[in-house]
Amino acid sequence: MKNIQGIYSAPSPHWVGNGFPVRSLFSYNDHGKSLSPFLLLDHAQPTDFTLTDKPRGVGVHPHRGFETVTIVYQGEVEHRDSTGAGGLIGPGDVQWMTAGAGILHEEFHSRAFTKTGGRIEMVQLWVNLPAKDKMADPGYQTLPSQDIPHVPLDNDAGYLRVIAGRYEGKAGPARTFSEMDVWDVHLKANHSATLSSPAGRTLALVVLHGTVLVNDAEVVREGQLVQFSRDDSLVQLESNSDAVVLWLSGEPIEEPVVGYGPFVMNTEAEIRQAFVDFKGGKFGQMTSVAA
């Protein structure tokens, strides 16, 4: 079994815009090297919103040097960016956006959701890009729920959705710049499953719901991150309640991580240049729907 290196609890929630109360399970400031290629994970906990006339969310903001992965569990989110792309993602859908050389982006509760109100829950994961790809053309992949493989776990323990990478011969639809597995694991109460991550990869699990006994050694609760060593391969998960766990396994990018807010590069000079390019309009132009 893989050795557990640490278990970390999320800090108190904070608001991102006026539409997403999130807990930051990790960020590049605290785990940027040890969890490479993963940089940050925010969980917008299940939150009920009343109906309104004006969409809630996050207005226009820039990104450079990495990718954002948005997984919707409940509710609907509309997004737009400075390439002219955009769309709507609902329960089970994923948006995989490559910021690359620079992009402007916004995300709001969908217009239909805004008019009816309801419950929002989502996750946003930031994935680093290798230095050679940090200035790649921006773009995004819409991964609808029906295109994400849904693989039963052994012994009727639940199921696993393959967003990126492979599991039991099933390949996830996300195209990635480095090797990784991003799995959305749903465990039934009082069941167990054994999963593996190739030796040499980083591995972290984020428990979004429920309580999970890991490797018959440590109890990991909702809102906690468990980090593993890079040796060995097997991880056993046993749930005493229905549980939802994100599995993040990746080939580490052994390069410096220098981040400032929405920019993640390799050097301080590249961060300064990102600000110059952003202020100079090189990320494109767009007007927020909230303007």
PDB file of C-alpha atoms in Angstrom:
ATOM      1  CA  MET A   1       0.000   0.000   0.000  1.00  0.00           C
ATOM      2  CA  LYS A   2       1.106   3.568  -0.623  1.00  0.00           C
ATOM      3  CA  ASN A   3       2.420   5.428   2.404  1.00  0.00           C
ATOM      4  CA  ILE A   4       0.283   8.310   3.636  1.00  0.00           C
ATOM      5  CA  GLN A   5       2.395  11.459   3.918  1.00  0.00           C
ATOM      6  CA  GLY A   6      -0.220  13.752   5.417  1.00  0.00           C
ATOM      7  CA  ILE A   7      -3.884  14.582   5.926  1.00  0.00           C
ATOM      8  CA  TYR A   8      -4.917  18.215   5.649  1.00  0.00           C
ATOM      9  CA  SER A   9      -8.210  19.926   6.513  1.00  0.00           C
ATOM     10  CA  ALA A  10      -9.634  22.737   4.415  1.00  0.00           C
ATOM     11  CA  PRO A  11      -9.702  26.220   5.936  1.00  0.00           C
ATOM     12  CA  SER A  12     -12.948  28.129   6.443  1.00  0.00           C
ATOM     13  CA  PRO A  13     -14.934  28.866   3.273  1.00  0.00           C
ATOM     14  CA  HIS A  14     -14.531  32.111   1.384  1.00  0.00           C
ATOM     15  CA  TRP A  15     -16.549  33.584  -1.456  1.00  0.00           C
ATOM     16  CA  VAL A  16     -15.353  33.659  -5.054  1.00  0.00           C
ATOM     17  CA  GLY A  17     -17.408  36.409  -6.616  1.00  0.00           C
ATOM     18  CA  ASN A  18     -20.948  36.307  -5.265  1.00  0.00           C
ATOM     19  CA  GLY A  19     -21.832  32.866  -6.610  1.00  0.00           C
ATOM     20  CA  PHE A  20     -19.409  30.337  -5.161  1.00  0.00           C
ATOM     21  CA  PRO A  21     -18.617  29.823  -1.455  1.00  0.00           C
ATOM     22  CA  VAL A  22     -15.508  27.634  -1.651  1.00  0.00           C
ATOM     23  CA  ARG A  23     -13.091  25.712   0.544  1.00  0.00           C
ATOM     24  CA  SER A  24      -9.551  25.616  -0.835  1.00  0.00           C
ATOM     25  CA  LEU A  25      -8.312  22.074  -0.217  1.00  0.00           C
ATOM     26  CA  PHE A  26      -4.848  22.978  -1.512  1.00  0.00           C
ATOM     27  CA  SER A  27      -3.071  25.655  -3.542  1.00  0.00           C
ATOM     28  CA  TYR A  28       0.273  26.205  -5.227  1.00  0.00           C
ATOM     29  CA  ASN A  29       1.360  28.240  -2.209  1.00  0.00           C
ATOM     30  CA  ASP A  30       1.264  25.217   0.118  1.00  0.00           C
ATOM     31  CA  HIS A  31       1.426  22.088  -2.062  1.00  0.00           C
ATOM     32  CA  GLY A  32       2.610  23.420  -5.416  1.00  0.00           C
ATOM     33  CA  LYS A  33       5.689  21.210  -5.627  1.00  0.00           C
ATOM     34  CA  SER A  34       4.600  18.108  -3.763  1.00  0.00           C
ATOM     35  CA  LEU A  35       1.336  17.686  -5.702  1.00  0.00           C
ATOM     36  CA  SER A  36       2.669  18.546  -9.179  1.00  0.00           C
ATOM     37  CA  PRO A  37       1.091  18.746 -11.752  1.00  0.00           C
ATOM     38  CA  PHE A  38      -1.898  19.832  -9.646  1.00  0.00           C
ATOM     39  CA  LEU A  39      -1.862  23.417  -8.394  1.00  0.00           C
ATOM     40  CA  LEU A  40      -5.124  24.195  -6.606  1.00  0.00           C
ATOM     41  CA  LEU A  41      -8.502  22.729  -5.766  1.00  0.00           C
ATOM     42  CA  ASP A  42     -11.563  24.688  -4.656  1.00  0.00           C
ATOM     43  CA  HIS A  43     -14.760  22.934  -3.597  1.00  0.00           C
ATOM     44  CA  ALA A  44     -17.886  25.053  -3.832  1.00  0.00           C
ATOM     45  CA  GLN A  45     -19.906  23.242  -1.178  1.00  0.00           C
ATOM     46  CA  PRO A  46     -23.625  22.550  -1.705  1.00  0.00           C
ATOM     47  CA  THR A  47     -25.292  25.942  -1.275  1.00  0.00           C
ATOM     48  CA  ASP A  48     -28.905  26.953  -1.853  1.00  0.00           C
ATOM     49  CA  PHE A  49     -29.606  30.169  -3.747  1.00  0.00           C
ATOM     50  CA  THR A  50     -32.907  31.973  -4.027  1.00  0.00           C
ATOM     51  CA  LEU A  51     -34.193  33.078  -7.414  1.00  0.00           C
ATOM     52  CA  THR A  52     -33.085  36.469  -8.661  1.00  0.00           C
ATOM     53  CA  ASP A  53     -33.005  38.577 -11.827  1.00  0.00           C
ATOM     54  CA  LYS A  54     -29.216  39.025 -12.001  1.00  0.00           C
ATOM     55  CA  PRO A  55     -26.887  36.020 -12.386  1.00  0.00           C
ATOM     56  CA  ARG A  56     -24.445  35.400  -9.541  1.00  0.00           C
ATOM     57  CA  GLY A  57     -20.893  34.341 -10.212  1.00  0.00           C
ATOM     58  CA  VAL A  58     -17.426  35.626 -11.094  1.00  0.00           C
ATOM     59  CA  GLY A  59     -16.863  38.441 -13.587  1.00  0.00           C
ATOM     60  CA  VAL A  60     -14.117  38.763 -16.172  1.00  0.00           C
ATOM     61  CA  HIS A  61     -10.701  37.653 -14.874  1.00  0.00           C
ATOM     62  CA  PRO A  62      -7.418  36.539 -16.512  1.00  0.00           C
ATOM     63  CA  HIS A  63      -5.417  33.305 -16.450  1.00  0.00           C
ATOM     64  CA  ARG A  64      -2.034  32.290 -17.876  1.00  0.00           C
ATOM     65  CA  GLY A  65       0.235  29.258 -17.674  1.00  0.00           C
ATOM     66  CA  PHE A  66      -2.099  26.439 -16.597  1.00  0.00           C
ATOM     67  CA  GLU A  67      -5.499  24.786 -17.092  1.00  0.00           C
ATOM     68  CA  THR A  68      -8.721  24.981 -15.084  1.00  0.00           C
ATOM     69  CA  VAL A  69     -10.998  21.961 -14.688  1.00  0.00           C
ATOM     70  CA  THR A  70     -14.549  22.647 -13.511  1.00  0.00           C
ATOM     71  CA  ILE A  71     -16.694  19.694 -12.406  1.00  0.00           C
ATOM     72  CA  VAL A  72     -20.367  20.427 -11.707  1.00  0.00           C
ATOM     73  CA  TYR A  73     -22.201  18.200  -9.242  1.00  0.00           C
ATOM     74  CA  GLN A  74     -25.391  20.241  -8.773  1.00  0.00           C
ATOM     75  CA  GLY A  75     -26.803  23.284 -10.519  1.00  0.00           C
ATOM     76  CA  GLU A  76     -25.798  24.910 -13.804  1.00  0.00           C
ATOM     77  CA  VAL A  77     -22.929  27.211 -14.734  1.00  0.00           C
ATOM     78  CA  GLU A  78     -22.509  29.308 -17.876  1.00  0.00           C
ATOM     79  CA  HIS A  79     -19.049  30.407 -18.937  1.00  0.00           C
ATOM     80  CA  ARG A  80     -17.525  32.628 -21.613  1.00  0.00           C
ATOM     81  CA  ASP A  81     -13.975  33.538 -22.581  1.00  0.00           C
ATOM     82  CA  SER A  82     -12.056  35.970 -24.746  1.00  0.00           C
ATOM     83  CA  THR A  83     -11.634  33.440 -27.585  1.00  0.00           C
ATOM     84  CA  GLY A  84     -15.387  33.668 -28.159  1.00  0.00           C
ATOM     85  CA  ALA A  85     -15.970  30.214 -26.703  1.00  0.00           C
ATOM     86  CA  GLY A  86     -18.446  29.420 -23.980  1.00  0.00           C
ATOM     87  CA  GLY A  87     -21.292  27.203 -22.992  1.00  0.00           C
ATOM     88  CA  LEU A  88     -23.337  25.685 -20.218  1.00  0.00           C
ATOM     89  CA  ILE A  89     -22.366  22.811 -17.945  1.00  0.00           C
ATOM     90  CA  GLY A  90     -24.736  21.011 -15.593  1.00  0.00           C
ATOM     91  CA  PRO A  91     -24.676  18.036 -13.226  1.00  0.00           C
ATOM     92  CA  GLY A  92     -21.930  15.587 -14.173  1.00  0.00           C
ATOM     93  CA  ASP A  93     -20.452  17.822 -16.877  1.00  0.00           C
ATOM     94  CA  VAL A  94     -16.838  19.035 -16.944  1.00  0.00           C
ATOM     95  CA  GLN A  95     -15.191  22.052 -18.560  1.00  0.00           C
ATOM     96  CA  TRP A  96     -11.433  21.694 -19.182  1.00  0.00           C
ATOM     97  CA  MET A  97     -10.033  25.114 -20.112  1.00  0.00           C
ATOM     98  CA  THR A  98      -6.466  25.732 -21.297  1.00  0.00           C
ATOM     99  CA  ALA A  99      -5.437  29.260 -20.360  1.00  0.00           C
ATOM    100  CA  GLY A 100      -2.010  28.800 -21.961  1.00  0.00           C
ATOM    101  CA  ALA A 101      -0.624  32.089 -23.267  1.00  0.00           C
ATOM    102  CA  GLY A 102      -3.490  34.036 -21.741  1.00  0.00           C
ATOM    103  CA  ILE A 103      -7.250  34.150 -21.617  1.00  0.00           C
ATOM    104  CA  LEU A 104     -10.037  36.221 -20.076  1.00  0.00           C
ATOM    105  CA  HIS A 105     -12.861  34.222 -18.568  1.00  0.00           C
ATOM    106  CA  GLU A 106     -16.062  34.553 -16.572  1.00  0.00           C
ATOM    107  CA  GLU A 107     -18.500  32.084 -15.039  1.00  0.00           C
ATOM    108  CA  PHE A 108     -21.989  32.636 -13.669  1.00  0.00           C
ATOM    109  CA  HIS A 109     -24.982  30.621 -12.576  1.00  0.00           C
ATOM    110  CA  SER A 110     -26.958  29.841 -15.725  1.00  0.00           C
ATOM    111  CA  ARG A 111     -29.819  32.140 -16.664  1.00  0.00           C
ATOM    112  CA  ALA A 112     -32.335  29.336 -16.174  1.00  0.00           C
ATOM    113  CA  PHE A 113     -30.916  28.470 -12.745  1.00  0.00           C
ATOM    114  CA  THR A 114     -30.891  32.158 -11.773  1.00  0.00           C
ATOM    115  CA  LYS A 115     -34.613  32.453 -12.476  1.00  0.00           C
ATOM    116  CA  THR A 116     -35.591  29.386 -10.466  1.00  0.00           C
ATOM    117  CA  GLY A 117     -32.938  29.240  -7.747  1.00  0.00           C
ATOM    118  CA  GLY A 118     -31.638  25.966  -6.388  1.00  0.00           C
ATOM    119  CA  ARG A 119     -28.495  24.254  -5.157  1.00  0.00           C
ATOM    120  CA  ILE A 120     -25.003  24.727  -6.569  1.00  0.00           C
ATOM    121  CA  GLU A 121     -22.071  22.386  -5.961  1.00  0.00           C
ATOM    122  CA  MET A 122     -18.920  22.260  -8.045  1.00  0.00           C
ATOM    123  CA  VAL A 123     -15.163  21.753  -7.945  1.00  0.00           C
ATOM    124  CA  GLN A 124     -12.476  23.727  -9.726  1.00  0.00           C
ATOM    125  CA  LEU A 125      -9.057  22.128 -10.142  1.00  0.00           C
ATOM    126  CA  TRP A 126      -6.001  23.932 -11.544  1.00  0.00           C
ATOM    127  CA  VAL A 127      -3.540  21.801 -13.530  1.00  0.00           C
ATOM    128  CA  ASN A 128      -0.045  23.062 -14.304  1.00  0.00           C
ATOM    129  CA  LEU A 129       1.427  23.142 -17.806  1.00  0.00           C
ATOM    130  CA  PRO A 130       5.035  22.166 -18.588  1.00  0.00           C
ATOM    131  CA  ALA A 131       7.256  25.148 -19.426  1.00  0.00           C
ATOM    132  CA  LYS A 132       7.237  24.237 -23.119  1.00  0.00           C
ATOM    133  CA  ASP A 133       3.431  24.443 -23.176  1.00  0.00           C
ATOM    134  CA  LYS A 134       2.769  27.439 -20.942  1.00  0.00           C
ATOM    135  CA  MET A 135       2.329  29.705 -23.967  1.00  0.00           C
ATOM    136  CA  ALA A 136       0.107  27.263 -25.866  1.00  0.00           C
ATOM    137  CA  ASP A 137      -2.951  28.630 -27.625  1.00  0.00           C
ATOM    138  CA  PRO A 138      -5.872  29.034 -25.222  1.00  0.00           C
ATOM    139  CA  GLY A 139      -8.962  26.910 -25.662  1.00  0.00           C
ATOM    140  CA  TYR A 140     -11.365  24.645 -23.869  1.00  0.00           C
ATOM    141  CA  GLN A 141     -12.906  21.207 -23.942  1.00  0.00           C
ATOM    142  CA  THR A 142     -16.532  20.612 -23.001  1.00  0.00           C
ATOM    143  CA  LEU A 143     -16.871  17.122 -21.516  1.00  0.00           C
ATOM    144  CA  PRO A 144     -20.571  16.290 -21.150  1.00  0.00           C
ATOM    145  CA  SER A 145     -21.511  13.686 -18.580  1.00  0.00           C
ATOM    146  CA  GLN A 146     -22.584  11.168 -21.210  1.00  0.00           C
ATOM    147  CA  ASP A 147     -19.087  11.197 -22.737  1.00  0.00           C
ATOM    148  CA  ILE A 148     -17.309  10.440 -19.446  1.00  0.00           C
ATOM    149  CA  PRO A 149     -16.840   6.667 -18.904  1.00  0.00           C
ATOM    150  CA  HIS A 150     -18.800   5.393 -15.922  1.00  0.00           C
ATOM    151  CA  VAL A 151     -17.079   2.202 -14.681  1.00  0.00           C
ATOM    152  CA  PRO A 152     -18.559  -0.048 -11.947  1.00  0.00           C
ATOM    153  CA  LEU A 153     -16.205  -0.872  -9.078  1.00  0.00           C
ATOM    154  CA  ASP A 154     -15.650  -4.472  -8.016  1.00  0.00           C
ATOM    155  CA  ASN A 155     -18.050  -6.084  -5.546  1.00  0.00           C
ATOM    156  CA  ASP A 156     -20.775  -3.521  -6.239  1.00  0.00           C
ATOM    157  CA  ALA A 157     -18.775  -0.940  -4.261  1.00  0.00           C
ATOM    158  CA  GLY A 158     -19.952   1.970  -6.406  1.00  0.00           C
ATOM    159  CA  TYR A 159     -18.587   3.486  -9.591  1.00  0.00           C
ATOM    160  CA  LEU A 160     -15.758   5.600 -10.965  1.00  0.00           C
ATOM    161  CA  ARG A 161     -15.962   8.292 -13.651  1.00  0.00           C
ATOM    162  CA  VAL A 162     -12.828   8.611 -15.806  1.00  0.00           C
ATOM    163  CA  ILE A 163     -12.437  12.322 -16.571  1.00  0.00           C
ATOM    164  CA  ALA A 164      -8.774  12.044 -17.593  1.00  0.00           C
ATOM    165  CA  GLY A 165      -6.394   9.126 -17.903  1.00  0.00           C
ATOM    166  CA  ARG A 166      -7.480   5.495 -17.871  1.00  0.00           C
ATOM    167  CA  TYR A 167      -9.166   2.967 -15.609  1.00  0.00           C
ATOM    168  CA  GLU A 168      -9.881  -0.684 -16.411  1.00  0.00           C
ATOM    169  CA  GLY A 169      -9.249  -0.044 -20.102  1.00  0.00           C
ATOM    170  CA  LYS A 170     -11.551   2.969 -20.274  1.00  0.00           C
ATOM    171  CA  ALA A 171     -10.003   6.288 -21.362  1.00  0.00           C
ATOM    172  CA  GLY A 172     -11.257   9.638 -20.154  1.00  0.00           C
ATOM    173  CA  PRO A 173     -12.210  12.232 -22.797  1.00  0.00           C
ATOM    174  CA  ALA A 174      -9.901  15.024 -21.533  1.00  0.00           C
ATOM    175  CA  ARG A 175      -6.815  15.774 -23.605  1.00  0.00           C
ATOM    176  CA  THR A 176      -3.912  16.614 -21.295  1.00  0.00           C
ATOM    177  CA  PHE A 177      -0.389  18.008 -21.736  1.00  0.00           C
ATOM    178  CA  SER A 178       1.134  15.579 -19.218  1.00  0.00           C
ATOM    179  CA  GLU A 179       0.173  12.131 -17.963  1.00  0.00           C
ATOM    180  CA  MET A 180      -2.487  12.073 -15.241  1.00  0.00           C
ATOM    181  CA  ASP A 181      -5.582  10.338 -13.911  1.00  0.00           C
ATOM    182  CA  VAL A 182      -8.484  12.467 -12.717  1.00  0.00           C
ATOM    183  CA  TRP A 183     -11.205  10.178 -11.396  1.00  0.00           C
ATOM    184  CA  ASP A 184     -14.522  10.994  -9.754  1.00  0.00           C
ATOM    185  CA  VAL A 185     -15.058   8.071  -7.348  1.00  0.00           C
ATOM    186  CA  HIS A 186     -18.456   7.291  -5.778  1.00  0.00           C
ATOM    187  CA  LEU A 187     -18.408   4.682  -3.002  1.00  0.00           C
ATOM    188  CA  LYS A 188     -21.401   3.005  -1.421  1.00  0.00           C
ATOM    189  CA  ALA A 189     -21.679   2.888   2.364  1.00  0.00           C
ATOM    190  CA  ASN A 190     -19.910  -0.070   3.988  1.00  0.00           C
ATOM    191  CA  HIS A 191     -18.065  -1.035   0.824  1.00  0.00           C
ATOM    192  CA  SER A 192     -14.395  -0.975  -0.140  1.00  0.00           C
ATOM    193  CA  ALA A 193     -12.357  -0.592  -3.294  1.00  0.00           C
ATOM    194  CA  THR A 194      -8.676  -0.963  -4.121  1.00  0.00           C
ATOM    195  CA  LEU A 195      -7.217   1.391  -6.734  1.00  0.00           C
ATOM    196  CA  SER A 196      -3.680   1.875  -8.023  1.00  0.00           C
ATOM    197  CA  SER A 197      -1.439   4.718  -9.097  1.00  0.00           C
ATOM    198  CA  PRO A 198       1.790   4.096 -11.019  1.00  0.00           C
ATOM    199  CA  ALA A 199       4.952   4.313  -8.928  1.00  0.00           C
ATOM    200  CA  GLY A 200       6.681   7.664  -9.294  1.00  0.00           C
ATOM    201  CA  ARG A 201       3.498   9.658  -9.651  1.00  0.00           C
ATOM    202  CA  THR A 202       2.113  12.104  -7.157  1.00  0.00           C
ATOM    203  CA  LEU A 203      -1.216  11.092  -5.652  1.00  0.00           C
ATOM    204  CA  ALA A 204      -3.781  13.006  -3.639  1.00  0.00           C
ATOM    205  CA  LEU A 205      -7.341  12.167  -2.681  1.00  0.00           C
ATOM    206  CA  VAL A 206      -9.926  14.775  -1.792  1.00  0.00           C
ATOM    207  CA  VAL A 207     -12.974  13.623   0.177  1.00  0.00           C
ATOM    208  CA  LEU A 208     -15.908  15.782  -0.923  1.00  0.00           C
ATOM    209  CA  HIS A 209     -18.605  13.820   0.921  1.00  0.00           C
ATOM    210  CA  GLY A 210     -18.659  11.063   3.492  1.00  0.00           C
ATOM    211  CA  THR A 211     -15.916   9.435   5.534  1.00  0.00           C
ATOM    212  CA  VAL A 212     -13.310   7.021   4.164  1.00  0.00           C
ATOM    213  CA  LEU A 213     -10.865   4.678   5.893  1.00  0.00           C
ATOM    214  CA  VAL A 214      -7.659   4.742   3.826  1.00  0.00           C
ATOM    215  CA  ASN A 215      -5.299   1.742   3.718  1.00  0.00           C
ATOM    216  CA  ASP A 216      -6.927   0.405   6.882  1.00  0.00           C
ATOM    217  CA  ALA A 217      -4.920   3.055   8.742  1.00  0.00           C
ATOM    218  CA  GLU A 218      -6.321   6.620   8.583  1.00  0.00           C
ATOM    219  CA  VAL A 219      -9.853   8.008   8.599  1.00  0.00           C
ATOM    220  CA  VAL A 220     -10.282  10.857   6.123  1.00  0.00           C
ATOM    221  CA  ARG A 221     -13.375  13.001   6.479  1.00  0.00           C
ATOM    222  CA  GLU A 222     -15.341  15.370   4.287  1.00  0.00           C
ATOM    223  CA  GLY A 223     -13.294  18.443   3.438  1.00  0.00           C
ATOM    224  CA  GLN A 224      -9.931  16.748   3.886  1.00  0.00           C
ATOM    225  CA  LEU A 225      -7.023  16.033   1.546  1.00  0.00           C
ATOM    226  CA  VAL A 226      -4.786  12.986   1.901  1.00  0.00           C
ATOM    227  CA  GLN A 227      -1.373  13.026   0.244  1.00  0.00           C
ATOM    228  CA  PHE A 228       0.649   9.888  -0.542  1.00  0.00           C
ATOM    229  CA  SER A 229       4.274   9.059  -1.214  1.00  0.00           C
ATOM    230  CA  ARG A 230       5.359   8.354  -4.762  1.00  0.00           C
ATOM    231  CA  ASP A 231       6.382   4.752  -4.107  1.00  0.00           C
ATOM    232  CA  ASP A 232       4.302   1.567  -4.406  1.00  0.00           C
ATOM    233  CA  SER A 233       0.940   1.715  -6.106  1.00  0.00           C
ATOM    234  CA  LEU A 234      -2.131   0.449  -4.204  1.00  0.00           C
ATOM    235  CA  VAL A 235      -4.663   2.403  -2.154  1.00  0.00           C
ATOM    236  CA  GLN A 236      -7.581   0.828  -0.320  1.00  0.00           C
ATOM    237  CA  LEU A 237     -10.681   2.891   0.368  1.00  0.00           C
ATOM    238  CA  GLU A 238     -13.403   1.736   2.769  1.00  0.00           C
ATOM    239  CA  SER A 239     -16.459   3.912   3.339  1.00  0.00           C
ATOM    240  CA  ASN A 240     -18.830   3.811   6.286  1.00  0.00           C
ATOM    241  CA  SER A 241     -21.230   6.142   4.492  1.00  0.00           C
ATOM    242  CA  ASP A 242     -21.887   7.045   0.873  1.00  0.00           C
ATOM    243  CA  ALA A 243     -18.754   8.920  -0.193  1.00  0.00           C
ATOM    244  CA  VAL A 244     -17.509  11.026  -3.106  1.00  0.00           C
ATOM    245  CA  VAL A 245     -13.740  11.178  -3.584  1.00  0.00           C
ATOM    246  CA  LEU A 246     -11.612  12.905  -6.222  1.00  0.00           C
ATOM    247  CA  TRP A 247      -8.542  10.870  -7.217  1.00  0.00           C
ATOM    248  CA  LEU A 248      -5.684  13.016  -8.551  1.00  0.00           C
ATOM    249  CA  SER A 249      -2.675  11.091  -9.821  1.00  0.00           C
ATOM    250  CA  GLY A 250      -0.087  12.656 -12.102  1.00  0.00           C
ATOM    251  CA  GLU A 251       3.392  12.534 -13.550  1.00  0.00           C
ATOM    252  CA  PRO A 252       5.173  15.348 -11.677  1.00  0.00           C
ATOM    253  CA  ILE A 253       6.468  18.315 -13.651  1.00  0.00           C
ATOM    254  CA  GLU A 254       9.905  18.826 -12.157  1.00  0.00           C
ATOM    255  CA  GLU A 255      10.089  22.554 -12.849  1.00  0.00           C
ATOM    256  CA  PRO A 256       9.871  25.689 -10.671  1.00  0.00           C
ATOM    257  CA  VAL A 257       6.379  26.900  -9.776  1.00  0.00           C
ATOM    258  CA  VAL A 258       6.077  30.677  -9.480  1.00  0.00           C
ATOM    259  CA  GLY A 259       2.535  31.896  -9.058  1.00  0.00           C
ATOM    260  CA  TYR A 260       0.793  35.174  -8.420  1.00  0.00           C
ATOM    261  CA  GLY A 261      -2.989  35.074  -8.277  1.00  0.00           C
ATOM    262  CA  PRO A 262      -4.304  33.896 -11.670  1.00  0.00           C
ATOM    263  CA  PHE A 263      -0.851  33.511 -13.269  1.00  0.00           C
ATOM    264  CA  VAL A 264       1.379  30.444 -12.757  1.00  0.00           C
ATOM    265  CA  MET A 265       4.733  30.436 -14.526  1.00  0.00           C
ATOM    266  CA  ASN A 266       8.330  29.298 -13.909  1.00  0.00           C
ATOM    267  CA  THR A 267      10.071  32.596 -13.057  1.00  0.00           C
ATOM    268  CA  GLU A 268       9.333  35.972 -11.475  1.00  0.00           C
ATOM    269  CA  ALA A 269      10.189  37.632 -14.796  1.00  0.00           C
ATOM    270  CA  GLU A 270       7.484  35.593 -16.538  1.00  0.00           C
ATOM    271  CA  ILE A 271       4.958  36.689 -13.899  1.00  0.00           C
ATOM    272  CA  ARG A 272       5.886  40.349 -14.479  1.00  0.00           C
ATOM    273  CA  GLN A 273       5.516  39.844 -18.222  1.00  0.00           C
ATOM    274  CA  ALA A 274       2.082  38.269 -17.701  1.00  0.00           C
ATOM    275  CA  PHE A 275       0.908  41.463 -15.990  1.00  0.00           C
ATOM    276  CA  VAL A 276       2.365  43.614 -18.793  1.00  0.00           C
ATOM    277  CA  ASP A 277       0.647  41.490 -21.454  1.00  0.00           C
ATOM    278  CA  PHE A 278      -2.652  41.442 -19.578  1.00  0.00           C
ATOM    279  CA  LYS A 279      -2.683  45.223 -19.128  1.00  0.00           C
ATOM    280  CA  GLY A 280      -1.646  45.622 -22.765  1.00  0.00           C
ATOM    281  CA  GLY A 281      -4.703  43.719 -24.005  1.00  0.00           C
ATOM    282  CA  LYS A 282      -2.844  40.646 -25.248  1.00  0.00           C
ATOM    283  CA  PHE A 283      -5.313  38.313 -23.489  1.00  0.00           C
ATOM    284  CA  GLY A 284      -8.141  39.600 -25.700  1.00  0.00           C
ATOM    285  CA  GLN A 285     -11.165  41.691 -24.829  1.00  0.00           C
ATOM    286  CA  MET A 286     -14.601  40.921 -23.421  1.00  0.00           C
ATOM    287  CA  THR A 287     -17.382  42.663 -21.532  1.00  0.00           C
ATOM    288  CA  SER A 288     -18.930  40.900 -18.560  1.00  0.00           C
ATOM    289  CA  VAL A 289     -22.576  39.855 -18.695  1.00  0.00           C
ATOM    290  CA  ALA A 290     -22.831  41.461 -15.256  1.00  0.00           C
ATOM    291  CA  ALA A 291     -21.710  44.870 -16.537  1.00  0.00           C
TER     292      ALA A 291
END
